[in-house]
mmCIF file of C-alpha atoms in Angstrom:
data_model
loop_
_atom_site.group_PDB
_atom_site.id
_atom_site.type_symbol
_atom_site.label_atom_id
_atom_site.label_comp_id
_atom_site.label_asym_id
_atom_site.label_seq_id
_atom_site.Cartn_x
_atom_site.Cartn_y
_atom_site.Cartn_z
ATOM 1 C CA MET A 25 65.991 -58.203 -20.316
ATOM 2 C CA THR A 26 62.484 -57.535 -19.026
ATOM 3 C CA GLN A 27 59.723 -56.741 -21.448
ATOM 4 C CA SER A 28 57.076 -54.234 -20.315
ATOM 5 C CA VAL A 29 53.539 -55.292 -20.838
ATOM 6 C CA SER A 30 51.138 -52.459 -21.707
ATOM 7 C CA THR A 31 47.765 -52.569 -19.939
ATOM 8 C CA PRO A 32 44.834 -52.225 -22.271
ATOM 9 C CA GLU A 33 42.817 -49.057 -21.944
ATOM 10 C CA PRO A 34 39.304 -49.501 -20.513
ATOM 11 C CA VAL A 35 36.609 -49.622 -23.078
ATOM 12 C CA ARG A 36 34.323 -46.593 -22.798
ATOM 13 C CA THR A 37 30.714 -47.179 -23.498
ATOM 14 C CA VAL A 38 29.010 -44.305 -25.179
ATOM 15 C CA ARG A 39 25.378 -43.994 -24.342
ATOM 16 C CA LYS A 40 23.256 -42.609 -27.037
ATOM 17 C CA VAL A 41 21.136 -39.739 -25.756
ATOM 18 C CA ARG A 42 17.570 -40.185 -26.846
ATOM 19 C CA LYS A 43 16.143 -37.102 -28.406
ATOM 20 C CA PRO A 44 12.811 -36.056 -26.924
ATOM 21 C CA SER A 45 9.994 -37.104 -29.141
ATOM 22 C CA LEU A 46 7.319 -34.817 -30.447
ATOM 23 C CA GLY A 47 4.931 -36.161 -27.822
ATOM 24 C CA ASP A 48 7.374 -35.364 -24.987
ATOM 25 C CA ARG A 49 7.906 -31.815 -26.235
ATOM 26 C CA LEU A 50 4.182 -31.323 -26.631
ATOM 27 C CA ALA A 51 3.521 -32.611 -23.104
ATOM 28 C CA GLU A 52 6.109 -30.150 -21.790
ATOM 29 C CA GLN A 53 4.472 -27.216 -23.572
ATOM 30 C CA ILE A 54 0.831 -28.063 -22.775
ATOM 31 C CA PRO A 55 0.791 -26.288 -19.342
ATOM 32 C CA ARG A 56 2.159 -23.121 -20.949
ATOM 33 C CA LEU A 57 -0.332 -23.352 -23.796
ATOM 34 C CA VAL A 58 -3.198 -23.740 -21.318
ATOM 35 C CA VAL A 59 -2.094 -20.788 -19.149
ATOM 36 C CA SER A 60 -1.071 -18.430 -21.955
ATOM 37 C CA PRO A 61 -4.621 -17.355 -23.034
ATOM 38 C CA THR A 62 -5.510 -16.447 -19.449
ATOM 39 C CA LEU A 63 -2.235 -14.586 -19.029
ATOM 40 C CA LEU A 64 -2.741 -12.733 -22.300
ATOM 41 C CA ILE A 65 -6.301 -11.751 -21.380
ATOM 42 C CA ALA A 66 -5.153 -10.550 -17.937
ATOM 43 C CA VAL A 67 -2.352 -8.477 -19.415
ATOM 44 C CA VAL A 68 -4.551 -6.866 -22.072
ATOM 45 C CA PHE A 69 -7.864 -6.415 -20.281
ATOM 46 C CA ILE A 70 -6.552 -5.629 -16.776
ATOM 47 C CA TYR A 71 -3.127 -4.052 -16.946
ATOM 48 C CA GLY A 72 -3.575 -2.743 -20.476
ATOM 49 C CA PHE A 73 -6.785 -0.941 -19.582
ATOM 50 C CA MET A 74 -5.205 0.371 -16.381
ATOM 51 C CA LEU A 75 -2.511 1.978 -18.498
ATOM 52 C CA TRP A 76 -5.131 3.287 -20.948
ATOM 53 C CA THR A 77 -7.127 4.812 -18.078
ATOM 54 C CA LEU A 78 -3.971 6.514 -16.830
ATOM 55 C CA VAL A 79 -3.421 7.993 -20.308
ATOM 56 C CA LEU A 80 -7.036 9.211 -20.474
ATOM 57 C CA SER A 81 -6.708 10.890 -17.081
ATOM 58 C CA PHE A 82 -4.134 13.261 -18.602
ATOM 59 C CA SER A 83 -6.170 13.883 -21.768
ATOM 60 C CA ASN A 84 -9.021 16.158 -22.794
ATOM 61 C CA SER A 85 -11.411 13.217 -23.238
ATOM 62 C CA ARG A 86 -15.101 14.069 -23.015
ATOM 63 C CA ILE A 87 -17.819 11.783 -24.391
ATOM 64 C CA LEU A 88 -15.292 9.772 -26.428
ATOM 65 C CA PRO A 89 -11.598 9.140 -25.759
ATOM 66 C CA SER A 90 -9.261 11.861 -26.939
ATOM 67 C CA TYR A 91 -5.517 12.049 -26.576
ATOM 68 C CA GLY A 92 -4.812 15.747 -26.309
ATOM 69 C CA PHE A 93 -2.465 16.102 -23.344
ATOM 70 C CA ILE A 94 -3.675 18.612 -20.718
ATOM 71 C CA GLY A 95 -1.468 17.653 -17.773
ATOM 72 C CA LEU A 96 -3.087 17.586 -14.314
ATOM 73 C CA GLN A 97 -6.174 19.598 -15.214
ATOM 74 C CA ASN A 98 -8.522 16.642 -14.759
ATOM 75 C CA TYR A 99 -7.131 16.017 -11.282
ATOM 76 C CA GLU A 100 -7.569 19.694 -10.416
ATOM 77 C CA ARG A 101 -11.190 19.557 -11.585
ATOM 78 C CA LEU A 102 -11.678 16.336 -9.649
ATOM 79 C CA PHE A 103 -10.492 17.651 -6.291
ATOM 80 C CA GLY A 104 -12.310 20.934 -6.867
ATOM 81 C CA ASN A 105 -15.604 19.080 -7.382
ATOM 82 C CA GLU A 106 -17.950 19.130 -4.380
ATOM 83 C CA ARG A 107 -19.425 15.782 -5.360
ATOM 84 C CA TRP A 108 -16.006 14.126 -5.243
ATOM 85 C CA THR A 109 -15.444 15.576 -1.761
ATOM 86 C CA VAL A 110 -18.766 14.083 -0.642
ATOM 87 C CA ALA A 111 -17.829 10.732 -2.223
ATOM 88 C CA ILE A 112 -14.462 10.620 -0.438
ATOM 89 C CA THR A 113 -16.073 11.597 2.879
ATOM 90 C CA ASN A 114 -18.707 8.901 2.439
ATOM 91 C CA LEU A 115 -16.016 6.363 1.623
ATOM 92 C CA ALA A 116 -14.189 7.213 4.848
ATOM 93 C CA ILE A 117 -17.389 6.847 6.912
ATOM 94 C CA TYR A 118 -18.499 3.715 5.113
ATOM 95 C CA GLY A 119 -15.054 2.101 5.073
ATOM 96 C CA VAL A 120 -14.302 2.603 8.775
ATOM 97 C CA LEU A 121 -17.740 1.489 9.990
ATOM 98 C CA PHE A 122 -17.879 -1.427 7.559
ATOM 99 C CA VAL A 123 -14.470 -2.794 8.546
ATOM 100 C CA VAL A 124 -14.848 -2.286 12.311
ATOM 101 C CA ILE A 125 -18.391 -3.689 12.585
ATOM 102 C CA CYS A 126 -17.615 -6.679 10.347
ATOM 103 C CA LEU A 127 -14.564 -7.504 12.442
ATOM 104 C CA ALA A 128 -16.515 -7.228 15.702
ATOM 105 C CA ILE A 129 -19.505 -9.294 14.532
ATOM 106 C CA GLY A 130 -17.340 -11.833 12.708
ATOM 107 C CA LEU A 131 -15.106 -12.391 15.727
ATOM 108 C CA LEU A 132 -18.106 -12.692 18.078
ATOM 109 C CA LEU A 133 -19.847 -15.222 15.831
ATOM 110 C CA ALA A 134 -16.639 -17.219 15.444
ATOM 111 C CA ILE A 135 -16.115 -17.369 19.212
ATOM 112 C CA LEU A 136 -19.708 -18.534 19.728
ATOM 113 C CA LEU A 137 -19.362 -21.250 17.085
ATOM 114 C CA ASP A 138 -16.035 -22.312 18.584
ATOM 115 C CA GLN A 139 -17.817 -23.487 21.749
ATOM 116 C CA LYS A 140 -18.716 -26.821 20.105
ATOM 117 C CA ILE A 141 -22.413 -25.962 20.050
ATOM 118 C CA ARG A 142 -25.059 -28.109 18.420
ATOM 119 C CA ALA A 143 -26.003 -27.555 14.788
ATOM 120 C CA GLU A 144 -22.735 -25.727 14.179
ATOM 121 C CA GLY A 145 -22.726 -26.710 10.516
ATOM 122 C CA PHE A 146 -26.256 -25.375 10.024
ATOM 123 C CA LEU A 147 -25.486 -22.078 11.774
ATOM 124 C CA ARG A 148 -22.245 -21.663 9.837
ATOM 125 C CA THR A 149 -24.174 -22.103 6.595
ATOM 126 C CA VAL A 150 -26.783 -19.545 7.693
ATOM 127 C CA TYR A 151 -24.101 -16.970 8.526
ATOM 128 C CA LEU A 152 -22.243 -17.586 5.269
ATOM 129 C CA TYR A 153 -25.326 -17.594 3.020
ATOM 130 C CA PRO A 154 -25.488 -13.785 2.508
ATOM 131 C CA MET A 155 -22.010 -13.870 0.970
ATOM 132 C CA ALA A 156 -23.355 -16.171 -1.749
ATOM 133 C CA LEU A 157 -25.758 -13.450 -2.905
ATOM 134 C CA SER A 158 -24.734 -10.793 -5.381
ATOM 135 C CA PHE A 159 -24.459 -7.219 -4.148
ATOM 136 C CA ILE A 160 -27.267 -6.243 -6.524
ATOM 137 C CA VAL A 161 -29.641 -8.707 -4.832
ATOM 138 C CA THR A 162 -28.555 -7.544 -1.385
ATOM 139 C CA GLY A 163 -29.043 -3.902 -2.311
ATOM 140 C CA THR A 164 -32.500 -4.554 -3.788
ATOM 141 C CA VAL A 165 -33.705 -6.523 -0.752
ATOM 142 C CA TRP A 166 -32.455 -3.946 1.728
ATOM 143 C CA LYS A 167 -33.994 -1.181 -0.373
ATOM 144 C CA TRP A 168 -37.389 -2.802 0.208
ATOM 145 C CA LEU A 169 -36.713 -3.352 3.906
ATOM 146 C CA LEU A 170 -35.575 0.227 4.518
ATOM 147 C CA ASN A 171 -38.241 1.881 2.382
ATOM 148 C CA PRO A 172 -40.379 3.891 4.870
ATOM 149 C CA THR A 173 -43.618 3.142 3.007
ATOM 150 C CA VAL A 174 -43.309 -0.655 2.708
ATOM 151 C CA GLY A 175 -40.442 -1.750 4.941
ATOM 152 C CA ILE A 176 -39.450 -1.800 8.594
ATOM 153 C CA GLN A 177 -40.987 1.568 9.443
ATOM 154 C CA ARG A 178 -44.426 0.578 8.155
ATOM 155 C CA PHE A 179 -44.239 -2.847 9.813
ATOM 156 C CA VAL A 180 -43.438 -1.395 13.241
ATOM 157 C CA ARG A 181 -46.136 1.265 12.904
ATOM 158 C CA GLU A 182 -48.706 -1.391 12.062
ATOM 159 C CA LEU A 183 -47.769 -3.082 15.357
ATOM 160 C CA GLY A 184 -49.049 0.030 17.129
ATOM 161 C CA PHE A 185 -45.942 2.200 17.415
ATOM 162 C CA GLU A 186 -47.209 5.137 15.365
ATOM 163 C CA ASP A 187 -44.315 7.424 16.295
ATOM 164 C CA PHE A 188 -41.611 5.015 15.115
ATOM 165 C CA ARG A 189 -39.424 6.565 12.435
ATOM 166 C CA PHE A 190 -36.771 4.830 10.350
ATOM 167 C CA ASP A 191 -36.410 6.788 7.129
ATOM 168 C CA TRP A 192 -32.640 6.651 6.676
ATOM 169 C CA LEU A 193 -33.016 5.621 3.033
ATOM 170 C CA VAL A 194 -34.600 8.965 2.102
ATOM 171 C CA ASN A 195 -32.648 11.050 4.625
ATOM 172 C CA SER A 196 -29.618 12.705 3.027
ATOM 173 C CA ASP A 197 -27.783 12.808 6.371
ATOM 174 C CA MET A 198 -28.264 9.098 7.110
ATOM 175 C CA SER A 199 -28.394 7.437 3.682
ATOM 176 C CA ILE A 200 -24.737 6.392 3.750
ATOM 177 C CA TYR A 201 -25.413 4.349 6.884
ATOM 178 C CA THR A 202 -27.970 2.220 5.050
ATOM 179 C CA ILE A 203 -25.144 1.045 2.780
ATOM 180 C CA VAL A 204 -23.149 0.164 5.892
ATOM 181 C CA ILE A 205 -26.041 -1.925 7.242
ATOM 182 C CA ALA A 206 -26.455 -3.905 4.017
ATOM 183 C CA ALA A 207 -22.713 -4.412 3.529
ATOM 184 C CA VAL A 208 -22.187 -5.608 7.113
ATOM 185 C CA TRP A 209 -25.083 -8.052 6.780
ATOM 186 C CA GLN A 210 -23.514 -9.547 3.661
ATOM 187 C CA SER A 211 -19.838 -9.684 4.658
ATOM 188 C CA SER A 212 -19.777 -10.431 8.397
ATOM 189 C CA GLY A 213 -20.341 -14.156 7.786
ATOM 190 C CA PHE A 214 -17.274 -14.286 5.568
ATOM 191 C CA VAL A 215 -15.208 -12.638 8.310
ATOM 192 C CA MET A 216 -16.662 -15.146 10.770
ATOM 193 C CA ALA A 217 -15.351 -17.998 8.595
ATOM 194 C CA LEU A 218 -11.865 -16.458 8.575
ATOM 195 C CA PHE A 219 -11.790 -16.084 12.346
ATOM 196 C CA LEU A 220 -13.249 -19.541 12.923
ATOM 197 C CA ALA A 221 -10.480 -21.077 10.833
ATOM 198 C CA GLY A 222 -7.954 -19.081 12.862
ATOM 199 C CA LEU A 223 -9.489 -20.199 16.163
ATOM 200 C CA ARG A 224 -9.354 -23.839 15.102
ATOM 201 C CA GLY A 225 -5.656 -23.391 14.339
ATOM 202 C CA VAL A 226 -4.657 -22.231 17.835
ATOM 203 C CA ASP A 227 -2.449 -24.714 19.705
ATOM 204 C CA ASP A 228 -4.594 -26.599 22.258
ATOM 205 C CA SER A 229 -1.632 -27.180 24.563
ATOM 206 C CA ILE A 230 -1.359 -23.437 25.276
ATOM 207 C CA ILE A 231 -5.055 -23.267 26.144
ATOM 208 C CA LYS A 232 -4.839 -26.326 28.394
ATOM 209 C CA ALA A 233 -1.809 -24.880 30.178
ATOM 210 C CA ALA A 234 -3.726 -21.657 30.817
ATOM 211 C CA GLN A 235 -6.705 -23.628 32.152
ATOM 212 C CA ILE A 236 -4.431 -25.539 34.522
ATOM 213 C CA ASP A 237 -3.099 -22.211 35.792
ATOM 214 C CA GLY A 238 -6.664 -21.199 36.619
ATOM 215 C CA ALA A 239 -7.278 -18.708 33.822
ATOM 216 C CA SER A 240 -10.925 -18.020 33.057
ATOM 217 C CA ARG A 241 -12.386 -18.475 29.598
ATOM 218 C CA ILE A 242 -12.581 -14.704 29.085
ATOM 219 C CA THR A 243 -8.930 -14.298 30.071
ATOM 220 C CA ILE A 244 -7.878 -17.113 27.721
ATOM 221 C CA TYR A 245 -9.616 -15.441 24.798
ATOM 222 C CA THR A 246 -8.496 -11.883 25.557
ATOM 223 C CA ARG A 247 -4.890 -12.656 26.567
ATOM 224 C CA ILE A 248 -3.996 -15.716 24.462
ATOM 225 C CA ILE A 249 -6.340 -16.600 21.617
ATOM 226 C CA ILE A 250 -7.338 -13.200 20.178
ATOM 227 C CA PRO A 251 -3.744 -11.801 20.197
ATOM 228 C CA SER A 252 -2.632 -14.909 18.291
ATOM 229 C CA LEU A 253 -5.137 -14.056 15.542
ATOM 230 C CA ARG A 254 -3.247 -10.971 14.382
ATOM 231 C CA PRO A 255 -2.525 -12.448 10.913
ATOM 232 C CA VAL A 256 -6.253 -13.176 10.501
ATOM 233 C CA PHE A 257 -7.106 -9.624 11.577
ATOM 234 C CA PHE A 258 -4.624 -8.248 9.071
ATOM 235 C CA SER A 259 -5.973 -10.374 6.200
ATOM 236 C CA ALA A 260 -9.587 -9.528 7.053
ATOM 237 C CA ILE A 261 -8.841 -5.797 7.202
ATOM 238 C CA ILE A 262 -7.119 -5.935 3.809
ATOM 239 C CA MET A 263 -10.010 -7.776 2.160
ATOM 240 C CA LEU A 264 -12.725 -5.633 3.731
ATOM 241 C CA SER A 265 -10.911 -2.424 2.828
ATOM 242 C CA HIS A 266 -10.603 -3.604 -0.758
ATOM 243 C CA ILE A 267 -14.347 -4.359 -0.856
ATOM 244 C CA ALA A 268 -15.134 -0.930 0.591
ATOM 245 C CA ILE A 269 -13.012 1.019 -1.895
ATOM 246 C CA LYS A 270 -14.489 -0.655 -4.973
ATOM 247 C CA SER A 271 -18.103 -0.741 -3.694
ATOM 248 C CA PHE A 272 -20.389 0.089 -6.575
ATOM 249 C CA ASP A 273 -23.243 -2.316 -7.243
ATOM 250 C CA LEU A 274 -24.492 -2.451 -3.643
ATOM 251 C CA ALA A 275 -24.658 1.339 -3.326
ATOM 252 C CA LEU A 276 -26.141 1.723 -6.805
ATOM 253 C CA ALA A 277 -28.924 -0.808 -6.127
ATOM 254 C CA LEU A 278 -29.668 0.492 -2.626
ATOM 255 C CA THR A 279 -29.512 4.282 -2.888
ATOM 256 C CA GLY A 280 -28.297 5.085 -6.408
ATOM 257 C CA GLY A 281 -26.031 7.657 -4.747
ATOM 258 C CA GLY A 282 -29.021 9.589 -3.447
ATOM 259 C CA PRO A 283 -30.944 11.388 -2.194
ATOM 260 C CA GLY A 284 -29.204 13.806 -4.552
ATOM 261 C CA PHE A 285 -25.591 12.711 -4.276
ATOM 262 C CA SER A 286 -25.553 12.391 -0.477
ATOM 263 C CA SER A 287 -24.560 8.691 -0.542
ATOM 264 C CA ASP A 288 -22.157 8.892 -3.474
ATOM 265 C CA LEU A 289 -19.081 6.668 -3.385
ATOM 266 C CA PRO A 290 -15.998 7.067 -5.627
ATOM 267 C CA ALA A 291 -17.031 4.135 -7.832
ATOM 268 C CA ILE A 292 -20.445 5.679 -8.514
ATOM 269 C CA PHE A 293 -18.813 9.049 -9.152
ATOM 270 C CA MET A 294 -16.401 7.467 -11.626
ATOM 271 C CA TYR A 295 -19.134 5.608 -13.507
ATOM 272 C CA GLN A 296 -21.478 8.562 -13.815
ATOM 273 C CA PHE A 297 -18.840 11.100 -14.861
ATOM 274 C CA SER A 298 -17.284 8.686 -17.356
ATOM 275 C CA PHE A 299 -20.404 7.316 -19.046
ATOM 276 C CA THR A 300 -23.403 9.550 -18.304
ATOM 277 C CA ARG A 301 -22.021 13.077 -17.886
ATOM 278 C CA GLY A 302 -19.571 13.117 -20.772
ATOM 279 C CA GLN A 303 -16.486 13.879 -18.660
ATOM 280 C CA MET A 304 -14.378 10.812 -19.331
ATOM 281 C CA GLY A 305 -11.111 12.520 -18.394
ATOM 282 C CA VAL A 306 -12.384 13.415 -14.918
ATOM 283 C CA GLY A 307 -13.845 9.928 -14.529
ATOM 284 C CA ALA A 308 -10.511 8.376 -15.509
ATOM 285 C CA ALA A 309 -8.734 10.582 -12.954
ATOM 286 C CA SER A 310 -11.115 9.380 -10.231
ATOM 287 C CA ALA A 311 -10.477 5.761 -11.295
ATOM 288 C CA ILE A 312 -6.717 6.291 -10.944
ATOM 289 C CA ILE A 313 -7.202 7.746 -7.453
ATOM 290 C CA MET A 314 -9.239 4.648 -6.520
ATOM 291 C CA LEU A 315 -6.513 2.423 -7.958
ATOM 292 C CA MET A 316 -3.929 4.232 -5.838
ATOM 293 C CA GLY A 317 -6.096 3.588 -2.775
ATOM 294 C CA VAL A 318 -6.283 -0.122 -3.548
ATOM 295 C CA MET A 319 -2.524 -0.281 -4.149
ATOM 296 C CA ALA A 320 -1.880 1.507 -0.856
ATOM 297 C CA ILE A 321 -3.650 -1.409 0.826
ATOM 298 C CA LEU A 322 -2.321 -4.292 -1.284
ATOM 299 C CA ILE A 323 1.367 -3.338 -1.337
ATOM 300 C CA PRO A 324 1.864 -3.568 2.478
ATOM 301 C CA TYR A 325 -0.062 -6.844 2.459
ATOM 302 C CA LEU A 326 2.068 -8.352 -0.312
ATOM 303 C CA TYR A 327 5.222 -7.068 1.357
ATOM 304 C CA SER A 328 4.290 -8.715 4.663
ATOM 305 C CA GLU A 329 3.427 -11.993 2.934
ATOM 306 C CA LEU A 330 6.710 -12.092 1.023
ATOM 307 C CA ARG A 331 8.672 -11.213 4.147
ATOM 308 C CA VAL A 332 6.993 -14.033 6.104
ATOM 309 C CA LYS A 333 7.809 -16.549 3.355
ATOM 310 C CA LYS A 334 11.391 -15.301 3.250
ATOM 311 C CA ASP A 335 11.742 -15.656 7.031
ATOM 312 C CA ASP A 336 10.317 -19.190 6.895
ATOM 313 C CA ARG A 337 13.123 -20.205 4.550
#
């Protein structure tokens, strides 16, 4: 008679899970604690005030905020206001010229610096220096330069050219172009830096292959390098358009919206109607229209960025 021998069951070792200590939990929460004040401030003082401005644009607010709902009356007053029409027209002129000229000058400067010239670092610093100045300083300096009595006009006339005339600053038909001049001077160096970074990122093997095929330098730039900079063009256009739409301090320091309101921009219109003319509802409506303009630029940009990241995955 055989006797069955039972095999002993394996001994299971139970590992005791160590509970996270107070220090571990605190270390885990520190990044959130550090970021939370900034997030709270952004939510309240950016998005909260955006929502408040939207509410005021539908209210009968005058000197002080009021919450009597009047529908779209402020928007009707806004688009029926001649000064707002002038401001929108000026924004179109200023925005198109500002973006196009900055792109042209920035690309040209970047191509010149890309030729491995001497003192490249010094020249790059010189071109970028205007961007380090505030728009108030830029506007004040250019106001002196363009003043017919003390600026460029007087200087050229003292050289012997008595018939020289450059009075755009006091000419209601040309005053908006003085803002373009000052803005281009300040921002073209920044665009140059963007394009220079893009040029340095172009694959050298493609350029060398084109040189072996006998392509000239002009052909290489126009057919190969510049078309490959389309993402840089797109980013520069987005940033410059955003700067143009919210331009306020430069125009205020340079022309103050004058002569009269001939060089008004939407930001100046919004400020003056909200805080100096006692029409806060109309000013809030103009601010919402400006916000819609900025969103019309940012949304396609964000969509393209997210789509590129999704395609890279």
